[in-house]
PDB file of C-alpha atoms in Angstrom:
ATOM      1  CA  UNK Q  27     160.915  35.422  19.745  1.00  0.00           C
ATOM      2  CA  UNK Q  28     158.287  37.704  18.458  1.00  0.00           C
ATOM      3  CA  UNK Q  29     156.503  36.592  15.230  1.00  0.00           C
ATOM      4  CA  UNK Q  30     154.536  38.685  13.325  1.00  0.00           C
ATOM      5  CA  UNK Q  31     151.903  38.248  10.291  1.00  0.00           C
ATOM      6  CA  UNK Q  32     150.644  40.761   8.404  1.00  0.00           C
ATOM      7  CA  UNK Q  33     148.030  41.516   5.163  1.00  0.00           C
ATOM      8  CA  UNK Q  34     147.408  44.646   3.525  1.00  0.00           C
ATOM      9  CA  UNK Q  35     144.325  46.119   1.515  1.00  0.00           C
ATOM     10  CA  UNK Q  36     143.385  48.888  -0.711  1.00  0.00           C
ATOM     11  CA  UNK Q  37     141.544  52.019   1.065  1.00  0.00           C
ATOM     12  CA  UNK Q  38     141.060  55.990  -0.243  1.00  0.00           C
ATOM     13  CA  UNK Q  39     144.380  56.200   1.114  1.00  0.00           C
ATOM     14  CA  UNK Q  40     146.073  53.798  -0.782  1.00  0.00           C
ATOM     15  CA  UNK Q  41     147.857  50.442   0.320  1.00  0.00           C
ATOM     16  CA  UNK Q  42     147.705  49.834   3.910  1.00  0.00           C
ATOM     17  CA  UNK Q  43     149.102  47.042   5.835  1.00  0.00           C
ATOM     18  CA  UNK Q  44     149.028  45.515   8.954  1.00  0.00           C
ATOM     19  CA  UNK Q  45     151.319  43.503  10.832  1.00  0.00           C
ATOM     20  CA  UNK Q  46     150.156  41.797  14.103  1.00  0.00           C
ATOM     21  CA  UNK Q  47     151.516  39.969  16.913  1.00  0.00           C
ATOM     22  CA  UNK Q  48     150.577  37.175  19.664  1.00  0.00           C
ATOM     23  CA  UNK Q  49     149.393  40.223  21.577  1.00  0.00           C
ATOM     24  CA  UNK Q  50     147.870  42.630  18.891  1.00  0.00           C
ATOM     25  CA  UNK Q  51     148.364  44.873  15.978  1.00  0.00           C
ATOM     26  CA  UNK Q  52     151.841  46.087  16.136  1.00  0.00           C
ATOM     27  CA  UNK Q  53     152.130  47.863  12.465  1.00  0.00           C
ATOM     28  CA  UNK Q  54     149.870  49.773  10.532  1.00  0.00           C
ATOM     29  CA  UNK Q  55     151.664  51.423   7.234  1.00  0.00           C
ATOM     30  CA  UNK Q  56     150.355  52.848   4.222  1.00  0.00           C
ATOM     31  CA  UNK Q  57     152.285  54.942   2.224  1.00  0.00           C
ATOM     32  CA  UNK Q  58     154.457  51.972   1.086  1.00  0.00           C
ATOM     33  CA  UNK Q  59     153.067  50.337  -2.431  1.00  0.00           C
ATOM     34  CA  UNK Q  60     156.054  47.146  -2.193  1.00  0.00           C
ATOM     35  CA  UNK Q  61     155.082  44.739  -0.013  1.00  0.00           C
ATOM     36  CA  UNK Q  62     159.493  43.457  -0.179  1.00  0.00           C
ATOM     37  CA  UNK Q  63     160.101  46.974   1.464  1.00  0.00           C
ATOM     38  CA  UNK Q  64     157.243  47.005   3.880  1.00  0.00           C
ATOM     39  CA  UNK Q  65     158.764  42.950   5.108  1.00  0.00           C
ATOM     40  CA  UNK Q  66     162.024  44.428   4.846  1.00  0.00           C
ATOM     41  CA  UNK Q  67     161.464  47.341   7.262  1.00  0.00           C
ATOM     42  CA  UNK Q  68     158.825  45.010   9.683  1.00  0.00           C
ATOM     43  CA  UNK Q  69     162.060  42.589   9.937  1.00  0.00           C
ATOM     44  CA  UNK Q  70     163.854  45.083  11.731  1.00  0.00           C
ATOM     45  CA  UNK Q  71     161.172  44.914  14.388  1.00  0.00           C
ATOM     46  CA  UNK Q  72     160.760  41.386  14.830  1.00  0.00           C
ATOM     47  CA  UNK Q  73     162.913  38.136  13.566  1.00  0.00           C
ATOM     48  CA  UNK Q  74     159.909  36.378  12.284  1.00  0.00           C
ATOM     49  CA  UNK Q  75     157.339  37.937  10.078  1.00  0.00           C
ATOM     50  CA  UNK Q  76     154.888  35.926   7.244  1.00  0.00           C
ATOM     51  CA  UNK Q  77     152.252  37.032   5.280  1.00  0.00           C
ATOM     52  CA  UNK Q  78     149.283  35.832   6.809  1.00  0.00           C
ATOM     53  CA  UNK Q  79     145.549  37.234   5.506  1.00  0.00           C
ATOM     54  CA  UNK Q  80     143.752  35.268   7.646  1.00  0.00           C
ATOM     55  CA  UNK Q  81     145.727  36.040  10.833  1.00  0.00           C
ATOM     56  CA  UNK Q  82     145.057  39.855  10.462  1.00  0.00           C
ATOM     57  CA  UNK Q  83     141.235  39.355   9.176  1.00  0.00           C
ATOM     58  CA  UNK Q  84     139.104  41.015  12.423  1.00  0.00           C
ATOM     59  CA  UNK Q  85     141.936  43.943  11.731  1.00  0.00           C
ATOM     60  CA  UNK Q  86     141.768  44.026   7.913  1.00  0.00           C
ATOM     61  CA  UNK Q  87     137.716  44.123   8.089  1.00  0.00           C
ATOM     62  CA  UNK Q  88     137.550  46.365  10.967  1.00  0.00           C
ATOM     63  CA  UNK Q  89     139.822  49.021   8.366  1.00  0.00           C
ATOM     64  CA  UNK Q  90     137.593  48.471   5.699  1.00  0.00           C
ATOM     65  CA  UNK Q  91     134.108  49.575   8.156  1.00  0.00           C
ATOM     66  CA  UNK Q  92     136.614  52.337   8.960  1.00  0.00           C
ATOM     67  CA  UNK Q  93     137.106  53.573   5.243  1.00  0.00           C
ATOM     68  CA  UNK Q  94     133.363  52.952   4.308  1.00  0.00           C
ATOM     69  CA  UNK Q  95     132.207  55.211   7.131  1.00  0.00           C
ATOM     70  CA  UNK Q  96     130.744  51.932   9.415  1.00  0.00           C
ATOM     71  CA  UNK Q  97     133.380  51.801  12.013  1.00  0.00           C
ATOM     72  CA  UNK Q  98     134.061  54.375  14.609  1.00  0.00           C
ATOM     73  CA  UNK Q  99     135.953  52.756  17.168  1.00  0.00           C
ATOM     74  CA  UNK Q 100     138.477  50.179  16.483  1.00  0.00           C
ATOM     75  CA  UNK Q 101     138.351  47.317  18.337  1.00  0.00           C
ATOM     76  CA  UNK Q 102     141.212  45.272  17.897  1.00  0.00           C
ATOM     77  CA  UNK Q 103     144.083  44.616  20.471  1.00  0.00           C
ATOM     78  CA  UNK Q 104     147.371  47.184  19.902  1.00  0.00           C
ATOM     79  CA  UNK Q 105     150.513  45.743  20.864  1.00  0.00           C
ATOM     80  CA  UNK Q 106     152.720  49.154  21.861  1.00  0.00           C
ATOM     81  CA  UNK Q 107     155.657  46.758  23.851  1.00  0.00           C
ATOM     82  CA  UNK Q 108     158.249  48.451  20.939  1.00  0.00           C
ATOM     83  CA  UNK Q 109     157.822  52.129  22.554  1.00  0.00           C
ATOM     84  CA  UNK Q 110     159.000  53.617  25.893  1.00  0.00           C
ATOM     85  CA  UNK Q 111     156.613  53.973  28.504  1.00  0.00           C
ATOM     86  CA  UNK Q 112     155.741  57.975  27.633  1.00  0.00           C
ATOM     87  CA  UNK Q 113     154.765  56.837  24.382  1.00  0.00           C
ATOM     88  CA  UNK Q 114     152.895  53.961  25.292  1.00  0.00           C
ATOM     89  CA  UNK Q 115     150.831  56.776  27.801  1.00  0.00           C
ATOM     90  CA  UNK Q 116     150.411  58.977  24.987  1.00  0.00           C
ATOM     91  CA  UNK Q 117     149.404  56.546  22.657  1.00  0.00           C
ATOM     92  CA  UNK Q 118     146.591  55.218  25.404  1.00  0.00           C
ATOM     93  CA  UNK Q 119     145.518  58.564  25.629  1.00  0.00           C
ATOM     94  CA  UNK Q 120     145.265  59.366  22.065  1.00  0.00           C
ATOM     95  CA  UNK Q 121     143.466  56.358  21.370  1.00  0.00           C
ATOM     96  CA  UNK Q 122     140.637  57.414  23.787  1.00  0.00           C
ATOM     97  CA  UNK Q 123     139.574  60.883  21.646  1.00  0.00           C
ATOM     98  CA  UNK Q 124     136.489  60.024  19.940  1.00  0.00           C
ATOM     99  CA  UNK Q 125     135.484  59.373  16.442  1.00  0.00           C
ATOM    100  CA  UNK Q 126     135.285  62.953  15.586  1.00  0.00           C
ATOM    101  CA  UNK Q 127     136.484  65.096  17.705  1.00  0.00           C
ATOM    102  CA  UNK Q 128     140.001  66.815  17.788  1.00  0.00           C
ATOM    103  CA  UNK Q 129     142.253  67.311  20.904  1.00  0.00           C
ATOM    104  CA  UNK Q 130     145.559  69.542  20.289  1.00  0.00           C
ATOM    105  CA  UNK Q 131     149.246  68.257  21.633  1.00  0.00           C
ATOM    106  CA  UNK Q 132     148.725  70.107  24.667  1.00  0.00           C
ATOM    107  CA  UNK Q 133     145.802  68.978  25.870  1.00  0.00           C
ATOM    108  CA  UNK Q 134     147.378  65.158  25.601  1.00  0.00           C
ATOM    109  CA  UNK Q 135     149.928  66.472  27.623  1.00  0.00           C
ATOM    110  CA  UNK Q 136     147.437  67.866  30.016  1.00  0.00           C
ATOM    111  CA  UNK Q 137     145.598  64.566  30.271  1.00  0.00           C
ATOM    112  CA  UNK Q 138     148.366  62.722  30.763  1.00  0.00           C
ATOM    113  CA  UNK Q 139     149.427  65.080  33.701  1.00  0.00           C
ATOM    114  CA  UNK Q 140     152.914  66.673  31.950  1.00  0.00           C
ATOM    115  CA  UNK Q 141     150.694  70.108  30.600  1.00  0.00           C
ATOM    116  CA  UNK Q 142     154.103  71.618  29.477  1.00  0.00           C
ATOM    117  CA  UNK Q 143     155.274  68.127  27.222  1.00  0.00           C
ATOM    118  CA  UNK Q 144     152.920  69.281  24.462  1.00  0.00           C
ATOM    119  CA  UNK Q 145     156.462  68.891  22.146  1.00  0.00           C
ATOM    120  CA  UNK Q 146     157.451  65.654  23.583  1.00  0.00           C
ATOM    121  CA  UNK Q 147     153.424  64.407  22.630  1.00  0.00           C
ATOM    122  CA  UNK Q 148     154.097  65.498  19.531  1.00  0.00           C
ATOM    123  CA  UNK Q 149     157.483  63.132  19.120  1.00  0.00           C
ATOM    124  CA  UNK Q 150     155.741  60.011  20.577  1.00  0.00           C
ATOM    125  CA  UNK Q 151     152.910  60.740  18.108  1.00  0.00           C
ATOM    126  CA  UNK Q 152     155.570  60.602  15.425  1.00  0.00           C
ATOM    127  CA  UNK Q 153     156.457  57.063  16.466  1.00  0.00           C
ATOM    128  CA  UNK Q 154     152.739  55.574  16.420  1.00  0.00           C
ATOM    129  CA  UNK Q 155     153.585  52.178  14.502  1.00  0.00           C
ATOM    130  CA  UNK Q 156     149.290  52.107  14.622  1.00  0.00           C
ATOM    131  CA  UNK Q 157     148.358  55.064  12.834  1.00  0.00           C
ATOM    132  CA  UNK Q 158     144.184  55.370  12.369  1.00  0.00           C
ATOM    133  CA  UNK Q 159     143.910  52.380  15.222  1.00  0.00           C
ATOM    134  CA  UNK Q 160     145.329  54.671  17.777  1.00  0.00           C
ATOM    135  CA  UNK Q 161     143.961  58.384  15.749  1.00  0.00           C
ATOM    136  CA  UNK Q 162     146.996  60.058  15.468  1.00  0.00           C
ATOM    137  CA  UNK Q 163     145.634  62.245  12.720  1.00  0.00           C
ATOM    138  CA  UNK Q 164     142.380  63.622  15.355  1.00  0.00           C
ATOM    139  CA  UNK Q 165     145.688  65.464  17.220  1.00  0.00           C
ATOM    140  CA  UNK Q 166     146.298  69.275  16.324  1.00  0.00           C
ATOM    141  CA  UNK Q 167     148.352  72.073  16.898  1.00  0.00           C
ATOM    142  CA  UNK Q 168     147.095  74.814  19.535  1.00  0.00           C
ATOM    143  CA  UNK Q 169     145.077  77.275  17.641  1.00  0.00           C
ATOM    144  CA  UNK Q 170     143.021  74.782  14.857  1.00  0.00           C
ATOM    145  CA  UNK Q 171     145.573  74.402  13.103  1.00  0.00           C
ATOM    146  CA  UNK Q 172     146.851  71.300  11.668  1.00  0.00           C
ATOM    147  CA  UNK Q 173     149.922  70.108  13.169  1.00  0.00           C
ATOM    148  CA  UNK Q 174     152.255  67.190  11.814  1.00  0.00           C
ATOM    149  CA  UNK Q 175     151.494  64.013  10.796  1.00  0.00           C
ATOM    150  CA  UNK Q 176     154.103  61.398   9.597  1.00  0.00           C
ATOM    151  CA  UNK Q 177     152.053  60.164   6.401  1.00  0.00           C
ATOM    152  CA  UNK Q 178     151.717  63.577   5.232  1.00  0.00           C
ATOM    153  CA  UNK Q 179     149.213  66.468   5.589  1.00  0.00           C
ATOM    154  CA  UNK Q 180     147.288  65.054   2.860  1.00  0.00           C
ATOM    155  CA  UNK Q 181     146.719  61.598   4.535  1.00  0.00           C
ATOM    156  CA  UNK Q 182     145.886  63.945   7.750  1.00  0.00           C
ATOM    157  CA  UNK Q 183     143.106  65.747   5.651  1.00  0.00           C
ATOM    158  CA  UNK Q 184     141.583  62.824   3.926  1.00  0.00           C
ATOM    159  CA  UNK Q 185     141.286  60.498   7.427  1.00  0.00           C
ATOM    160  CA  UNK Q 186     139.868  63.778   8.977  1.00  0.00           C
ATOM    161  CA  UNK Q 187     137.208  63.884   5.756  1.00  0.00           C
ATOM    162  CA  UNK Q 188     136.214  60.635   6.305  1.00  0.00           C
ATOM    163  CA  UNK Q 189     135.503  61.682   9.880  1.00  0.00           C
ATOM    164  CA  UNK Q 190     133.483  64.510   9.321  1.00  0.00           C
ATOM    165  CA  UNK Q 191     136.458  67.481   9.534  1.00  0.00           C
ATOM    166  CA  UNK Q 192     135.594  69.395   6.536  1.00  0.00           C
ATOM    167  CA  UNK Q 193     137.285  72.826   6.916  1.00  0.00           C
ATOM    168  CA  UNK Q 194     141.042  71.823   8.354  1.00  0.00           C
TER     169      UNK Q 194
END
């Protein structure tokens, strides 16, 4: 039975929250301003879920270095036991491009040694339940330019901003 707690606070980007399990953070969501809708859609994922701020504190705190420009590598667990293995590899992968830098869909593929899966790397990206934990946004599309992201271009831009990506 898989029980998870989660807390939410205010960044440039509006509302996040964060759900996390026994093993990790499972959810990060912003985009959603009702917290009934966000336990709504997490109880689809897991039987058990509470609102806990002290249980997601080292996660909460690590976002808010993040937003104020004092974090550049999160260090909290990730739980990714909801995704298929490819994902899981993808997601590992993506979560080792650094503060900073960019990598496009096909180079994750190339890393993660299927160089012609640069379209399946972009599906598993869409299902990142840890969005800015595991940098989703740092992925492009061959070429410079920007690519998808499921929170919107916008979110993409700003999260890139606050990385140093001015021009994208």
């Amino acid at each position: 039975r898989i029980l998870i707690m989660f807390g939410s606070l205010r960044t440039p980007i509006g509302l996040v929250f964060i759900g996390i399990s026994d093993r990790g953070v499972c959810d990060v969501t912003f985009g959603e301003t009702d917290e009934e809708r966000y336990l709504t859609r997490l109880s689809k994922r897991a039987p058990d879920v509470h609102r806990d701020r002290d249980a997601v504190v080292r996660a909460l705190k690590e976002f808010e270095a993040y937003f104020a420009g004092q974090l550049t590598q999160f260090t909290v667990p990730v739980d990714l036991r909801s995704v298929s293995d490819f994902t899981a590899l993808v997601l590992r992968a993506t979560k080792e491009i650094p503060f900073g830098r960019l990598q496009s869909y096909g180079e994750i593929a190339q890393r993660i040694g299927t160089p012609t899966a640069s379209r399946a790397v972009g599906g598993a990206l869409s299902r990142n339940h840890v969005p800015i934990i595991v940098p989703c946004h740092r992925v492009i599309a061959h070429g410079g330019r920007l690519g998808g992201f499921t929170g919107g271009l916008a979110i993409k831009r700003a999260l890139l901003r606050i990385e140093g990506h001015t021009t994208l």
